[in-house]
Amino acid sequence: MTETTERTFTLPDLGEGLVEATVLEWLAAPGDRIERNAPLVELETTKSAVEVPSPFSGTVLRLHAEVDDVVPVGAALVTFEVEQEAGIVGTVPKEEKAARRRVRLRPPED
């Protein structure tokens, strides 16, 4: 059984004490299906331009900033609808069998 849920991605800390970034270009639009790690948005900081990948696989529901908007670190950037496998309460995930190893007791003959 698969459930969907909304997940909002906030502007991550892009490092080196940066507190904001400007949206240069959205690489996905509302309604688009996007895979995890696919290019999502191109941002510009005072140091450089950077392409930020999607943190989720799912459908883009809302963009929270327009091109040329300045977005502070921690502010909502995009909201996704993501699918999650629903688990059954009280069950333990099945473990995969360990791979069998064959041990050669004598060296191969030439």
Backbone as CSV, one residue per row, in Angstrom:
resi,resn,N_x,N_y,N_z,CA_x,CA_y,CA_z,C_x,C_y,C_z
1,MET,0.844,-1.177,0.000,0.000,0.000,0.000,0.895,1.247,0.000
2,THR,0.572,2.214,-0.832,1.376,3.415,-0.944,0.563,4.621,-0.492
3,GLU,1.167,5.443,0.344,0.551,6.686,0.802,1.316,7.846,0.214
4,THR,0.663,8.993,0.084,1.389,10.192,-0.333,1.361,11.192,0.816
5,THR,2.389,11.978,0.870,2.493,12.998,1.898,3.209,14.205,1.321
6,GLU,2.962,15.361,1.870,3.646,16.570,1.428,4.920,16.764,2.239
7,ARG,6.004,17.115,1.545,7.283,17.394,2.194,7.789,18.719,1.645
8,THR,8.134,19.634,2.529,8.666,20.923,2.111,10.173,20.938,2.293
9,PHE,10.857,21.339,1.241,12.315,21.444,1.235,12.668,22.900,1.484
10,THR,13.491,23.141,2.502,13.925,24.496,2.813,15.316,24.732,2.247
11,LEU,15.651,25.990,2.039,16.969,26.319,1.514,18.018,25.853,2.509
12,PRO,18.896,24.937,2.065,19.917,24.445,2.983,21.040,25.456,3.174
13,ASP,21.815,25.259,4.204,23.012,26.057,4.432,23.999,25.691,3.338
14,LEU,24.322,26.622,2.483,25.209,26.350,1.359,26.674,26.518,1.724
15,GLY,26.940,26.748,2.989,28.316,26.773,3.482,28.934,28.146,3.538
16,GLU,30.065,28.215,4.212,30.894,29.410,4.326,30.152,30.631,4.873
17,GLY,29.219,30.402,5.770,28.536,31.500,6.433,27.506,32.229,5.586
18,LEU,27.104,31.631,4.458,26.119,32.276,3.589,24.742,32.203,4.247
19,VAL,23.999,33.298,4.184,22.715,33.350,4.865,21.533,33.450,3.905
20,GLU,21.830,33.581,2.591,20.755,33.689,1.619,21.273,33.333,0.228
21,ALA,20.329,33.125,-0.692,20.677,32.842,-2.085,19.578,33.401,-2.978
22,THR,19.934,33.727,-4.200,18.981,34.248,-5.179,18.637,33.141,-6.164
23,VAL,17.338,32.992,-6.457,16.895,31.988,-7.425,17.235,32.494,-8.830
24,LEU,18.089,31.732,-9.536,18.435,32.073,-10.917,17.483,31.410,-11.900
25,GLU,17.206,30.116,-11.657,16.345,29.381,-12.579,15.787,28.144,-11.906
26,TRP,14.490,27.928,-12.076,13.877,26.687,-11.627,14.069,25.659,-12.722
27,LEU,14.502,24.469,-12.369,14.728,23.394,-13.322,13.592,22.369,-13.278
28,ALA,12.583,22.651,-12.464,11.364,21.846,-12.365,10.213,22.811,-12.105
29,ALA,9.011,22.405,-12.493,7.819,23.258,-12.335,6.734,22.475,-11.602
30,PRO,5.752,23.190,-11.029,4.650,22.476,-10.384,4.016,21.482,-11.359
31,GLY,3.771,20.283,-10.842,3.200,19.220,-11.656,4.243,18.274,-12.221
32,ASP,5.510,18.703,-12.234,6.581,17.846,-12.744,6.887,16.724,-11.765
33,ARG,7.149,15.555,-12.308,7.653,14.422,-11.515,9.167,14.534,-11.539
34,ILE,9.787,14.449,-10.382,11.241,14.589,-10.290,11.801,13.471,-9.433
35,GLU,12.980,13.017,-9.796,13.650,11.967,-9.042,14.619,12.588,-8.043
36,ARG,14.896,11.855,-6.993,15.868,12.305,-5.993,17.216,12.522,-6.684
37,ASN,17.880,13.599,-6.338,19.182,14.007,-6.859,19.141,14.584,-8.273
38,ALA,17.963,14.695,-8.876,17.852,15.357,-10.181,17.967,16.865,-9.955
39,PRO,18.488,17.623,-10.923,18.598,19.080,-10.764,17.236,19.710,-10.490
40,LEU,17.174,20.562,-9.476,15.913,21.178,-9.051,15.901,22.682,-9.289
41,VAL,16.945,23.363,-8.828,16.972,24.821,-8.917,18.423,25.293,-8.992
42,GLU,18.618,26.377,-9.720,19.942,26.993,-9.767,19.877,28.259,-8.920
43,LEU,20.800,28.349,-7.968,20.839,29.471,-7.029,22.160,30.208,-7.165
44,GLU,22.134,31.486,-6.797,23.366,32.273,-6.784,23.568,32.838,-5.391
45,THR,24.779,32.666,-4.899,25.149,33.245,-3.615,26.172,34.339,-3.884
46,THR,26.651,34.976,-2.846,27.682,35.997,-3.037,28.993,35.381,-3.503
47,LYS,29.110,34.061,-3.383,30.347,33.370,-3.758,30.287,32.730,-5.140
48,SER,29.134,32.139,-5.504,29.054,31.427,-6.783,27.620,31.033,-7.106
49,ALA,27.443,30.477,-8.309,26.159,29.889,-8.691,26.254,28.398,-8.424
50,VAL,25.165,27.807,-7.954,25.165,26.395,-7.597,23.835,25.775,-8.023
51,GLU,23.900,24.552,-8.508,22.706,23.798,-8.868,22.365,22.897,-7.693
52,VAL,21.162,23.033,-7.170,20.742,22.248,-6.010,19.881,21.082,-6.492
53,PRO,20.218,19.850,-6.084,19.429,18.687,-6.491,18.198,18.502,-5.610
54,SER,17.249,17.757,-6.134,16.042,17.442,-5.372,16.375,16.475,-4.240
55,PRO,15.881,16.751,-3.040,16.133,15.837,-1.925,15.150,14.666,-1.896
56,PHE,14.100,14.730,-2.726,13.052,13.706,-2.730,12.725,13.277,-4.153
57,SER,12.136,12.095,-4.283,11.472,11.683,-5.518,9.998,11.960,-5.301
58,GLY,9.375,12.623,-6.252,7.954,12.923,-6.114,7.504,13.949,-7.126
59,THR,6.350,14.534,-6.870,5.771,15.541,-7.750,5.916,16.906,-7.108
60,VAL,6.370,17.880,-7.884,6.499,19.245,-7.392,5.091,19.826,-7.254
61,LEU,4.740,20.248,-6.049,3.419,20.860,-5.817,3.478,22.380,-5.894
62,ARG,4.439,22.982,-5.163,4.523,24.448,-5.093,5.967,24.909,-5.060
63,LEU,6.234,25.990,-5.776,7.510,26.687,-5.656,7.252,27.868,-4.736
64,HIS,8.105,28.073,-3.746,7.871,29.131,-2.766,8.652,30.402,-3.073
65,ALA,9.325,30.431,-4.226,10.074,31.624,-4.615,10.055,31.736,-6.133
66,GLU,10.148,32.953,-6.615,10.193,33.224,-8.052,11.640,33.465,-8.452
67,VAL,11.892,33.437,-9.758,13.213,33.796,-10.271,13.546,35.206,-9.801
68,ASP,14.768,35.424,-9.375,15.310,36.682,-8.845,14.923,36.969,-7.392
69,ASP,14.111,36.107,-6.767,13.808,36.273,-5.342,15.029,35.890,-4.518
70,VAL,15.247,36.621,-3.425,16.296,36.295,-2.466,15.646,35.467,-1.365
71,VAL,16.200,34.279,-1.135,15.629,33.338,-0.172,16.617,33.141,0.981
72,PRO,16.182,33.379,2.222,17.080,33.145,3.357,17.224,31.646,3.649
73,VAL,18.377,31.255,4.170,18.610,29.873,4.579,17.528,29.481,5.577
74,GLY,16.936,28.315,5.375,15.884,27.820,6.264,14.479,28.136,5.801
75,ALA,14.330,29.021,4.795,13.002,29.365,4.277,12.529,28.282,3.309
76,ALA,11.208,28.126,3.218,10.627,27.137,2.306,11.030,27.465,0.874
77,LEU,11.452,26.427,0.154,11.880,26.595,-1.227,10.887,25.931,-2.180
78,VAL,10.528,24.684,-1.894,9.603,23.931,-2.752,8.893,22.865,-1.924
79,THR,7.644,22.573,-2.281,6.889,21.517,-1.612,6.618,20.407,-2.618
80,PHE,6.860,19.177,-2.179,6.683,17.990,-3.001,5.552,17.132,-2.454
81,GLU,4.977,16.339,-3.335,4.119,15.235,-2.905,4.962,13.991,-3.126
82,VAL,5.248,13.280,-2.047,6.103,12.097,-2.133,5.309,10.864,-1.748
83,GLU,5.702,9.740,-2.337,5.059,8.471,-2.028,5.868,7.748,-0.971
84,GLN,5.156,7.148,-0.045,5.807,6.371,0.997,5.098,5.036,1.098
85,GLU,5.893,4.001,1.229,5.310,2.685,1.444,4.775,2.638,2.864
86,ALA,3.516,2.278,2.998,2.914,2.184,4.322,3.308,0.865,4.957
87,GLY,3.784,0.936,6.165,4.163,-0.272,6.887,3.013,-0.743,7.764
88,ILE,3.103,-1.962,8.211,2.095,-2.502,9.112,2.679,-2.435,10.514
89,VAL,1.946,-1.845,11.428,2.421,-1.680,12.792,2.689,-3.043,13.408
90,GLY,3.852,-3.170,14.035,4.179,-4.396,14.738,4.888,-5.437,13.882
91,THR,5.205,-5.101,12.631,5.920,-6.075,11.808,7.379,-5.675,11.706
92,VAL,8.182,-6.671,11.496,9.618,-6.450,11.357,9.973,-6.666,9.892
93,PRO,10.750,-5.761,9.313,11.132,-5.962,7.915,11.858,-7.289,7.743
94,LYS,11.604,-7.922,6.603,12.259,-9.199,6.322,13.726,-8.948,6.012
95,GLU,14.550,-9.832,6.525,15.976,-9.731,6.243,16.292,-10.550,5.007
96,GLU,17.182,-10.028,4.206,17.605,-10.780,3.040,18.593,-11.842,3.485
97,LYS,18.580,-12.974,2.771,19.527,-14.036,3.091,20.933,-13.565,2.781
98,ALA,21.851,-13.976,3.609,23.254,-13.650,3.354,23.721,-14.404,2.124
99,ALA,24.594,-13.785,1.376,25.118,-14.437,0.182,25.914,-15.676,0.572
100,ARG,25.751,-16.736,-0.219,26.508,-17.969,0.039,27.900,-17.799,-0.518
101,ARG,28.855,-18.278,0.218,30.240,-18.211,-0.232,30.715,-19.617,-0.528
102,ARG,31.382,-19.758,-1.636,32.016,-21.033,-1.958,33.487,-20.892,-1.657
103,VAL,33.977,-21.847,-0.932,35.393,-21.848,-0.584,36.070,-22.973,-1.346
104,ARG,37.083,-22.662,-2.088,37.823,-23.669,-2.834,38.908,-24.210,-1.908
105,LEU,38.877,-25.511,-1.692,39.823,-26.118,-0.775,41.151,-26.477,-1.448
106,ARG,41.151,-26.675,-2.726,42.411,-26.937,-3.416,42.512,-26.010,-4.609
107,PRO,43.704,-25.634,-4.960,43.878,-24.704,-6.069,43.440,-25.356,-7.387
108,PRO,43.039,-24.546,-8.349,42.610,-25.107,-9.628,43.796,-25.759,-10.329
109,GLU,43.490,-26.812,-11.105,44.534,-27.493,-11.849,44.818,-26.731,-13.136
110,ASP,46.098,-26.673,-13.501,46.489,-25.968,-14.734,46.262,-26.832,-15.958
